[in-house]
PDB file of C-alpha atoms in Angstrom:
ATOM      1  CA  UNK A1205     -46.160   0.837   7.890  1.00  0.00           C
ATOM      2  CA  UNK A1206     -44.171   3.715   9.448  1.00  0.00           C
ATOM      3  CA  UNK A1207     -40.529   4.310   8.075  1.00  0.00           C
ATOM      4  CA  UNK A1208     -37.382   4.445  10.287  1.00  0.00           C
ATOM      5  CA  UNK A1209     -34.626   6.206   9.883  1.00  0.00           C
ATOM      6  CA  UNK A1210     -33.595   9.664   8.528  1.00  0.00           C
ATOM      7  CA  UNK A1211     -35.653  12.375   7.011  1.00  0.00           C
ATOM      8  CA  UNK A1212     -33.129  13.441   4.045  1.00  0.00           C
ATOM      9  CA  UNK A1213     -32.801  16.817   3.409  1.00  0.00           C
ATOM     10  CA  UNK A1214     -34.512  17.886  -0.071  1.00  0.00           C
ATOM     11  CA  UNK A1215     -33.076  20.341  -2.387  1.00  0.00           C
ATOM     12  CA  UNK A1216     -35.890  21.039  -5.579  1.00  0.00           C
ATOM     13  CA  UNK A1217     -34.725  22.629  -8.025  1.00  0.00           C
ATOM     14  CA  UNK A1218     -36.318  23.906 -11.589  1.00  0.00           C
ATOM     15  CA  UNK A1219     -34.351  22.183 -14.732  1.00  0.00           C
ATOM     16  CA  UNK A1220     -31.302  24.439 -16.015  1.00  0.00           C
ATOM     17  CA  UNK A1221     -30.853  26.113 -12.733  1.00  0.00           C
ATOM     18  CA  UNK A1222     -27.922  25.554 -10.765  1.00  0.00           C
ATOM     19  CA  UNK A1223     -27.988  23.459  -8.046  1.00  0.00           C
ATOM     20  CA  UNK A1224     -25.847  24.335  -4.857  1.00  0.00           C
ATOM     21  CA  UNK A1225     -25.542  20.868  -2.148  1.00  0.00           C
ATOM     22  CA  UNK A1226     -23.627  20.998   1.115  1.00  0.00           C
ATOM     23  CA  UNK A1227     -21.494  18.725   3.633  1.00  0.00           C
ATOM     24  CA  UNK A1228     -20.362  19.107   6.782  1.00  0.00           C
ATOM     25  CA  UNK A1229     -17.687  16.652   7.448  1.00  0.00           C
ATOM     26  CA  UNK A1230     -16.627  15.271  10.762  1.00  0.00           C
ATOM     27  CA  UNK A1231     -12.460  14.851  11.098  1.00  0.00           C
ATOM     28  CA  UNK A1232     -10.258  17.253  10.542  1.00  0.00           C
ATOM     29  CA  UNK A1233      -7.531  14.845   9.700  1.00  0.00           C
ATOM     30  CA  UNK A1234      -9.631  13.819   6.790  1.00  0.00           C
ATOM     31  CA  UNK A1235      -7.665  14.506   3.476  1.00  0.00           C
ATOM     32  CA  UNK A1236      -9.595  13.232   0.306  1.00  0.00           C
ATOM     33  CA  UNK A1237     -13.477  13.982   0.186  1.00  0.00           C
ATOM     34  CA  UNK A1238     -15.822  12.750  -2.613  1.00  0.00           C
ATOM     35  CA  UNK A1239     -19.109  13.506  -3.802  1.00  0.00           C
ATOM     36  CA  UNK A1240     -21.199  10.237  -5.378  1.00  0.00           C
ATOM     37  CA  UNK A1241     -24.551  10.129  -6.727  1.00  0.00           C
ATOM     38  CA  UNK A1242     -26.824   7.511  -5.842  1.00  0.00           C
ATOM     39  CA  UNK A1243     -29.707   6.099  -7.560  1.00  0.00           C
ATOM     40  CA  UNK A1244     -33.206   4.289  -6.471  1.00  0.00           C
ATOM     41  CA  UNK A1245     -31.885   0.855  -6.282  1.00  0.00           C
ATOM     42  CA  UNK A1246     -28.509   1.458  -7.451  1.00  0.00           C
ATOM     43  CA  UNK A1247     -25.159   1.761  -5.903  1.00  0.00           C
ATOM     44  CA  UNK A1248     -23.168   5.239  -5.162  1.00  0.00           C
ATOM     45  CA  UNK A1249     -21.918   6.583  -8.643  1.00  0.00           C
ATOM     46  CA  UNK A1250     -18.526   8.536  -8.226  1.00  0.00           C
ATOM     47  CA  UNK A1251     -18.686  12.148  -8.871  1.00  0.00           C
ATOM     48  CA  UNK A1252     -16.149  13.980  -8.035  1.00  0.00           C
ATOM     49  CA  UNK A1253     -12.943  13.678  -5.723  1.00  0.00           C
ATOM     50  CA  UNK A1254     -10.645  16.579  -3.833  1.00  0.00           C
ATOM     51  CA  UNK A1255      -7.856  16.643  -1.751  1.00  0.00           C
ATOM     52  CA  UNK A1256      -7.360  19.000   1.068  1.00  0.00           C
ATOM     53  CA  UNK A1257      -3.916  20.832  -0.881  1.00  0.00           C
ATOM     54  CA  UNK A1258      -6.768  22.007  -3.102  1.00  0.00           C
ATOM     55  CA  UNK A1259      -9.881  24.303  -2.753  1.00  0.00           C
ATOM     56  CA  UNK A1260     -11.553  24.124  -5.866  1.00  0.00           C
ATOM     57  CA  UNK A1261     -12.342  21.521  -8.473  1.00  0.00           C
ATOM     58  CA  UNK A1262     -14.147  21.276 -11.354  1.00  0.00           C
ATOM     59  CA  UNK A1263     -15.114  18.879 -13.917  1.00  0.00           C
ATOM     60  CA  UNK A1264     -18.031  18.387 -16.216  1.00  0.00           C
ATOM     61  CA  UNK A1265     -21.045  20.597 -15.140  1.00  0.00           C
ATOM     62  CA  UNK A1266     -19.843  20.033 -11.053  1.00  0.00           C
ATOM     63  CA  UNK A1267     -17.854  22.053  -9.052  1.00  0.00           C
ATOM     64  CA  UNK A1268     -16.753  20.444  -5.562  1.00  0.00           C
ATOM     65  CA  UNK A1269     -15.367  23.465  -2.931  1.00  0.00           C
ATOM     66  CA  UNK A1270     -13.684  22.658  -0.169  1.00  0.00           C
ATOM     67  CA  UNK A1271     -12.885  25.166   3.357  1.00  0.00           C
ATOM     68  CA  UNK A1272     -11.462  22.966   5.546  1.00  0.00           C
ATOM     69  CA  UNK A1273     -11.506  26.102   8.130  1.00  0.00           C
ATOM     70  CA  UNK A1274     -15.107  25.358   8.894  1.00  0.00           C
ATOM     71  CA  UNK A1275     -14.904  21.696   7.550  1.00  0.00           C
ATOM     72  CA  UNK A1276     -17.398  22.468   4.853  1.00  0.00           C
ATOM     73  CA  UNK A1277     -17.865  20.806   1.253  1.00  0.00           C
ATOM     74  CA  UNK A1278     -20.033  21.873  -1.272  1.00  0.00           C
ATOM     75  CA  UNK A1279     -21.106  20.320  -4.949  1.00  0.00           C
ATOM     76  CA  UNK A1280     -22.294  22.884  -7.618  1.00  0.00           C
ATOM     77  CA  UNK A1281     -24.379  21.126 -10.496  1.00  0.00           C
ATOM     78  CA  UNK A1282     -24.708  23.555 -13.365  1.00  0.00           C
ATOM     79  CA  UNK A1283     -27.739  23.810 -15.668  1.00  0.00           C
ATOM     80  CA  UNK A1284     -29.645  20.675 -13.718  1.00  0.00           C
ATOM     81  CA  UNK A1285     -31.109  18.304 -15.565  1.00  0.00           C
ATOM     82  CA  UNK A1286     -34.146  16.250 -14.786  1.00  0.00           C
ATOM     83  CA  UNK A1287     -31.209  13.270 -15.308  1.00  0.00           C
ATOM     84  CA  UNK A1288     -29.570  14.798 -11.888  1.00  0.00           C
ATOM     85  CA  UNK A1289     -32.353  13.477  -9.948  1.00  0.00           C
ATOM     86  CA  UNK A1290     -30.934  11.204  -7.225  1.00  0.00           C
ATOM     87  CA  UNK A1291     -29.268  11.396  -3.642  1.00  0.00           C
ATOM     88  CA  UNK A1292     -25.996  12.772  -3.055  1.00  0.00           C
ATOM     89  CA  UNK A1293     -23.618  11.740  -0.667  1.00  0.00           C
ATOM     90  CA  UNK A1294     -20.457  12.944   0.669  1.00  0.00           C
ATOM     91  CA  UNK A1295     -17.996  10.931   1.875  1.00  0.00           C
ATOM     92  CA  UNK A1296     -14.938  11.315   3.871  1.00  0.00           C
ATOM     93  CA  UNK A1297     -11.672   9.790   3.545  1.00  0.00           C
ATOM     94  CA  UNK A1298     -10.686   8.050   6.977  1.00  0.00           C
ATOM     95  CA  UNK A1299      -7.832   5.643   5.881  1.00  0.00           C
ATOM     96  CA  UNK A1300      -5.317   5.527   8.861  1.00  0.00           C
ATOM     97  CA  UNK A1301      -1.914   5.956   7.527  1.00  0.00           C
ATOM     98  CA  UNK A1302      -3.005   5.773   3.802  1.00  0.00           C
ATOM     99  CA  UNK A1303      -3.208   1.849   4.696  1.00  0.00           C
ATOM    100  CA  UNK A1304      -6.842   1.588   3.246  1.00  0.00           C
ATOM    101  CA  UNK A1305      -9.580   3.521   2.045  1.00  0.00           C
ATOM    102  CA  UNK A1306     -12.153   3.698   4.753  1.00  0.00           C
ATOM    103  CA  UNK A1307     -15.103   6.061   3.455  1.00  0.00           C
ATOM    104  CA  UNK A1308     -17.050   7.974   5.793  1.00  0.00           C
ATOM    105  CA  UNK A1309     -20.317   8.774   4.191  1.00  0.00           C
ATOM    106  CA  UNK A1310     -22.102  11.838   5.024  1.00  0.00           C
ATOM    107  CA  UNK A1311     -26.506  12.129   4.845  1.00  0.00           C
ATOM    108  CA  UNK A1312     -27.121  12.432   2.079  1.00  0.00           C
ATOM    109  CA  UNK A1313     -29.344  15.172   0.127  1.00  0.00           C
ATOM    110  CA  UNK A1314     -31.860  14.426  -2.212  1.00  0.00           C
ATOM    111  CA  UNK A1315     -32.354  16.800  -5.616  1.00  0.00           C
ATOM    112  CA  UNK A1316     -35.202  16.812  -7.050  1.00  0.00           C
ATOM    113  CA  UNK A1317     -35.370  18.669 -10.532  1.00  0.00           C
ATOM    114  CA  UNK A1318     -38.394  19.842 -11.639  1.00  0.00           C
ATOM    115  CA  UNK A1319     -39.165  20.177 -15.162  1.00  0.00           C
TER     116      UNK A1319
ATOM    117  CA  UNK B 520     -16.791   0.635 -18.953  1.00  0.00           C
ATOM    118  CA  UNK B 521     -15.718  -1.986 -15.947  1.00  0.00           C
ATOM    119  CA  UNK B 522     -18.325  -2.261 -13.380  1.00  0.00           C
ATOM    120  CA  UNK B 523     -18.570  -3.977  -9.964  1.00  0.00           C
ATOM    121  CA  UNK B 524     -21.140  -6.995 -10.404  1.00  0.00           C
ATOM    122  CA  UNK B 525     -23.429  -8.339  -7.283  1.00  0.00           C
ATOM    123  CA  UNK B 526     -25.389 -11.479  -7.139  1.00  0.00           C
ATOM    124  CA  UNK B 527     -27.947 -11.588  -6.017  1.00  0.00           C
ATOM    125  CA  UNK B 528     -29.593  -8.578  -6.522  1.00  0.00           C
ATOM    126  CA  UNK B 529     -31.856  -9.900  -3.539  1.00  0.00           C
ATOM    127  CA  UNK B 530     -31.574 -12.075  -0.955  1.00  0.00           C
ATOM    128  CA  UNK B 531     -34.795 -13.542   1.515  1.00  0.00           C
ATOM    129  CA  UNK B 532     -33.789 -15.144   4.012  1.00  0.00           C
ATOM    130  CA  UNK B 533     -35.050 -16.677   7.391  1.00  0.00           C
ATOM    131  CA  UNK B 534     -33.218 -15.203  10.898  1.00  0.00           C
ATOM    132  CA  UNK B 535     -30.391 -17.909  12.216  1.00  0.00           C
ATOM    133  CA  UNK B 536     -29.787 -18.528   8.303  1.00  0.00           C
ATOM    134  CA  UNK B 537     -26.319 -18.120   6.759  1.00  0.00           C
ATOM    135  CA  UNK B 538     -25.913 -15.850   3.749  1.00  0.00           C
ATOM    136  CA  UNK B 539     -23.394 -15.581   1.106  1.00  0.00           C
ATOM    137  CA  UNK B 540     -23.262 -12.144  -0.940  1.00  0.00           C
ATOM    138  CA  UNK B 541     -21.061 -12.268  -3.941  1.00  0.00           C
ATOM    139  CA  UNK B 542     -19.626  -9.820  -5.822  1.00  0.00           C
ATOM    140  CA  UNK B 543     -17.071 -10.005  -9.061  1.00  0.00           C
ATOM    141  CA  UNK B 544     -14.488  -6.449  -8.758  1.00  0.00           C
ATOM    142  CA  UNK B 545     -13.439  -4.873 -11.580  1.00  0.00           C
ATOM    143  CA  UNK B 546     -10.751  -6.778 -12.962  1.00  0.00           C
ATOM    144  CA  UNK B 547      -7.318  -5.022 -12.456  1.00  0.00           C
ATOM    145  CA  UNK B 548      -8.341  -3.902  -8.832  1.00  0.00           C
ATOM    146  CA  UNK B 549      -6.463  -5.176  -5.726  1.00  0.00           C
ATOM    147  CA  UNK B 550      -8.722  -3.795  -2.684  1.00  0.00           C
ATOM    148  CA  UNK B 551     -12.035  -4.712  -1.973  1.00  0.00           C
ATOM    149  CA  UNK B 552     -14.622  -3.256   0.690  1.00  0.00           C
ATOM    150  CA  UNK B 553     -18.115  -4.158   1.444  1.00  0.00           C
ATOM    151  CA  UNK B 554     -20.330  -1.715   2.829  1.00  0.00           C
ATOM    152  CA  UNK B 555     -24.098  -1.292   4.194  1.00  0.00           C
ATOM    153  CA  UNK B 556     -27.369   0.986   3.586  1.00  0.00           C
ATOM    154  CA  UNK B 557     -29.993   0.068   6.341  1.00  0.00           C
ATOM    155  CA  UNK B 558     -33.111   1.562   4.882  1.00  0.00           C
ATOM    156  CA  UNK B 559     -32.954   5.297   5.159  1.00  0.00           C
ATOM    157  CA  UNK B 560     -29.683   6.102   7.086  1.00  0.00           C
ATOM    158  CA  UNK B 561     -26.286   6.193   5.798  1.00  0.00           C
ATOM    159  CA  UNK B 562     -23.579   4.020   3.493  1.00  0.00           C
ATOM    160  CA  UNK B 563     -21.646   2.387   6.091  1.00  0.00           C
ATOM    161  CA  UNK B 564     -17.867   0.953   6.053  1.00  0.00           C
ATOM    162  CA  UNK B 565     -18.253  -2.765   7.100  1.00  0.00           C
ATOM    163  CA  UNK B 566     -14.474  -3.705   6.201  1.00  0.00           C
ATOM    164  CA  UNK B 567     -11.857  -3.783   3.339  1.00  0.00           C
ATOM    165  CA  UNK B 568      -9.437  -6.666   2.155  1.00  0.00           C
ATOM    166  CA  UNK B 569      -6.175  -6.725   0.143  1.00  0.00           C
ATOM    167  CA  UNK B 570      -3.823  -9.283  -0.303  1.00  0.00           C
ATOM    168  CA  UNK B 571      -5.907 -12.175   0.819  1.00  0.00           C
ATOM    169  CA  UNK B 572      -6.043 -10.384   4.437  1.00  0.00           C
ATOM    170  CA  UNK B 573      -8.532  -8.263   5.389  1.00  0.00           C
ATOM    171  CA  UNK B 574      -6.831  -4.510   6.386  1.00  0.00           C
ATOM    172  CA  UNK B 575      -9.447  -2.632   8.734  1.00  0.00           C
ATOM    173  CA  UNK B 576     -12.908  -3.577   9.699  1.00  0.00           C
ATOM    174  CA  UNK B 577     -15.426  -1.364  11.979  1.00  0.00           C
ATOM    175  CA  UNK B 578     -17.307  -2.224  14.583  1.00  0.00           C
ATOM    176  CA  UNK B 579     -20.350  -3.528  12.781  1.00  0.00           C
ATOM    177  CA  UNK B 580     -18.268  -6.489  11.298  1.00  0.00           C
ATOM    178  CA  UNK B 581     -18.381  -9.067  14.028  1.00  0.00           C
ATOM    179  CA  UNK B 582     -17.130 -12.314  14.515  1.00  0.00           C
ATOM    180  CA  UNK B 583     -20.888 -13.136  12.063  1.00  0.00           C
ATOM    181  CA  UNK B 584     -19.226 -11.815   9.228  1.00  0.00           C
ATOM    182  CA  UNK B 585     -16.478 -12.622   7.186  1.00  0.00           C
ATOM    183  CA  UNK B 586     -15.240 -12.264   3.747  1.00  0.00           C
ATOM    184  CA  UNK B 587     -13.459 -14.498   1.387  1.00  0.00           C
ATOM    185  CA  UNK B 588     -11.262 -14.440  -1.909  1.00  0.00           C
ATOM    186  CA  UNK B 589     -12.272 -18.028  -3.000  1.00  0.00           C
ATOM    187  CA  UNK B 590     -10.658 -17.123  -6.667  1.00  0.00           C
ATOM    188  CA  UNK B 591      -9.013 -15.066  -8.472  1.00  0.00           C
ATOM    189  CA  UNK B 592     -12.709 -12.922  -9.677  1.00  0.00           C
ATOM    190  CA  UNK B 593     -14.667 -13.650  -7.132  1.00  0.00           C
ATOM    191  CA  UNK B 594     -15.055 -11.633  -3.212  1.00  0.00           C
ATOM    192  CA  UNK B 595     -17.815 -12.842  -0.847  1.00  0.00           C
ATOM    193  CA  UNK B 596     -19.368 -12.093   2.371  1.00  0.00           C
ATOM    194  CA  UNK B 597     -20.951 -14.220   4.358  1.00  0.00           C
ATOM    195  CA  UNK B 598     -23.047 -13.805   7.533  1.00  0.00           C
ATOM    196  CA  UNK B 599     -23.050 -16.946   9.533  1.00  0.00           C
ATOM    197  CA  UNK B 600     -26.326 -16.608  11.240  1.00  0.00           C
ATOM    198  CA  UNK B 601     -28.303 -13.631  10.274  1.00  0.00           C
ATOM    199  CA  UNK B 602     -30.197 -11.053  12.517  1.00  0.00           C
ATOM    200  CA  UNK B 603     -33.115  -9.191  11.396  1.00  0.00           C
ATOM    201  CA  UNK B 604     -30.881  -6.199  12.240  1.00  0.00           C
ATOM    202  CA  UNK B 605     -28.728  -7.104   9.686  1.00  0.00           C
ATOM    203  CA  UNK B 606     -31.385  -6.435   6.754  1.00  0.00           C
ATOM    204  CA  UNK B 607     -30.137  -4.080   4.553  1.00  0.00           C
ATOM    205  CA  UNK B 608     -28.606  -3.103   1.098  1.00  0.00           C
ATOM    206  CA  UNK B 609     -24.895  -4.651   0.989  1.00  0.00           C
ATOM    207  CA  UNK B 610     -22.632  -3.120  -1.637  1.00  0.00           C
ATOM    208  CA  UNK B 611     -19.722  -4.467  -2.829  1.00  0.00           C
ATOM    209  CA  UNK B 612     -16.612  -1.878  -3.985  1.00  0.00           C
ATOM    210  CA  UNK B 613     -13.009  -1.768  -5.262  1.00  0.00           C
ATOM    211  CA  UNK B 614     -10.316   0.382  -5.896  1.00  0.00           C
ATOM    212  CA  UNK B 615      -7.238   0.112  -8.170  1.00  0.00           C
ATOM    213  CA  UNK B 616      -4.151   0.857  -6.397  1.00  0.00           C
ATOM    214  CA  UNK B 617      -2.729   1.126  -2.472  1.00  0.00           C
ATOM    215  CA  UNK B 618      -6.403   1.457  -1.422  1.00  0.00           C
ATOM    216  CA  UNK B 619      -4.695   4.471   0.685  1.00  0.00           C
ATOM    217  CA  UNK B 620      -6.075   7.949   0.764  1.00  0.00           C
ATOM    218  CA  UNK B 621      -6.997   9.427  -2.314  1.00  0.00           C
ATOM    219  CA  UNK B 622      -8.127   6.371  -4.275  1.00  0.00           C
ATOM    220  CA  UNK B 623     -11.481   6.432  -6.275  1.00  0.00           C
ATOM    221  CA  UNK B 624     -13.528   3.822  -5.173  1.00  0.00           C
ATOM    222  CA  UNK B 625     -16.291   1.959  -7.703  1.00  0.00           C
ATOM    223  CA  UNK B 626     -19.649   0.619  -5.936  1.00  0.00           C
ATOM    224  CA  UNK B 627     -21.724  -2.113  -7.691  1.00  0.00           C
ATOM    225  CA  UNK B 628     -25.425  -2.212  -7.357  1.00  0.00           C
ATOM    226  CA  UNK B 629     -25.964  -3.790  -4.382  1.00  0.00           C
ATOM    227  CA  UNK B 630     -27.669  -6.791  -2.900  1.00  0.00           C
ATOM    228  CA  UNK B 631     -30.695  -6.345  -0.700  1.00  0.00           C
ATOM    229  CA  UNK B 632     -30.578  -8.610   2.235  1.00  0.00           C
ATOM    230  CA  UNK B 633     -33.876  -9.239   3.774  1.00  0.00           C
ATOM    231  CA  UNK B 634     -34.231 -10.877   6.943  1.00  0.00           C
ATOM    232  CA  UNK B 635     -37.352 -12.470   8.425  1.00  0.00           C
TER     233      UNK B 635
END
């Protein structure tokens, strides 16, 4: 039968290049972001996190920039692997006065690595 | 390493039905959400829950819906009587501390809820 819903964007990528995926986020007042991975049939798996006193983060083989001046996030995979295969969501942090942790989730991108 | 448990991992059910998704947070945690993946379109917020009240819920989470803390393991959401609009993936999460801004939150694996 037909399919509803969104088209996802599609990044594919060859195996051991680097892999550049992008966010636009919707409130300016937003002050946490985080990347998370998700899975066929599998929950979102946490990434990476940054907070808007910061720019730049990295950890292992992922870089997360932030420019809140055009409300813009970014997640840099290094050297993909075949393993990085998934969708990629980004999520906003929309908690009204830090009372609870409301995530706004972004689109999502899918990577597909090609061997 | 701790994980966030669902049961089922999916549900049939017929429309006017009640439902009850359960889901075991990771042990030391204190705030709990559930959130929803219609086929295709985005993870969204349905409502999170500390201290035995729930603290924000979004429009989606109507007077169909709540959630319990029947113990001190378990956190369950039940849809009184389902829609077919309300098929989806439901995914249970939790978070250690205030559950304010800037807390990493851990998803478990979901329960597809499918309603005929």
């Amino acid at each position: 039968g037909e399919s509803v819903g969104l088209h996802l964007p599609t990044l594919s990528v060859q195996e051991g290049d680097n892999s550049i995926i992008n966010c636009a986020y919707s409130n300016s007042a937003s002050d946490y972001f985080i990347w998370y991975k998700q899975e066929s049939g599998k929950g979102p798996q946490f990434i990476i996190d940054i907070r808007s006193n910061m720019d730049k983060r990295q950890g292992q083989r992922v870089t997360v920039l932030l420019n809140k001046t055009v409300k813009h996030l970014s997640l840099q995979i290094a050297a993909t692997q075949p393993g990085d295969s998934a969708v990629y969501f980004c999520a906003e942090n929309w908690g009204l006065g830090g009372a609870t942790n409301k995530l706004i989730f972004g689109t999502g991108t899918l990577l597909a690595v090609q061997p | 390493e701790p994980e966030v448990t669902q049961t089922p991992s999916h549900q049939v059910t017929q429309m006017g039905q009640e439902v009850i998704l359960r889901c075991v947070p990771i042990s030391n945690h204190l705030y709990f959400y559930w959130y929803r993946q219609i086929l295709g379109q985005k993870v969204e917020f349905l409502v999170s829950f500390y201290n035995n009240e729930i603290s924000e819920k979004s429009e989606i989470f109507d007077d169909q819906f709540s959630v319990e803390r029947p113990d001190g393991s378990n956190f369950t959401l039940k849809i009184r009587s389902t829609k077919l609009e309300d098929s989806a993936m439901y995914f249970c999460a939790s978070s250690a501390r205030t559950g304010g801004r800037g807390e990493k939150l851990f998803f478990g694996s979901g329960t597809q809820l499918s309603v005929l």
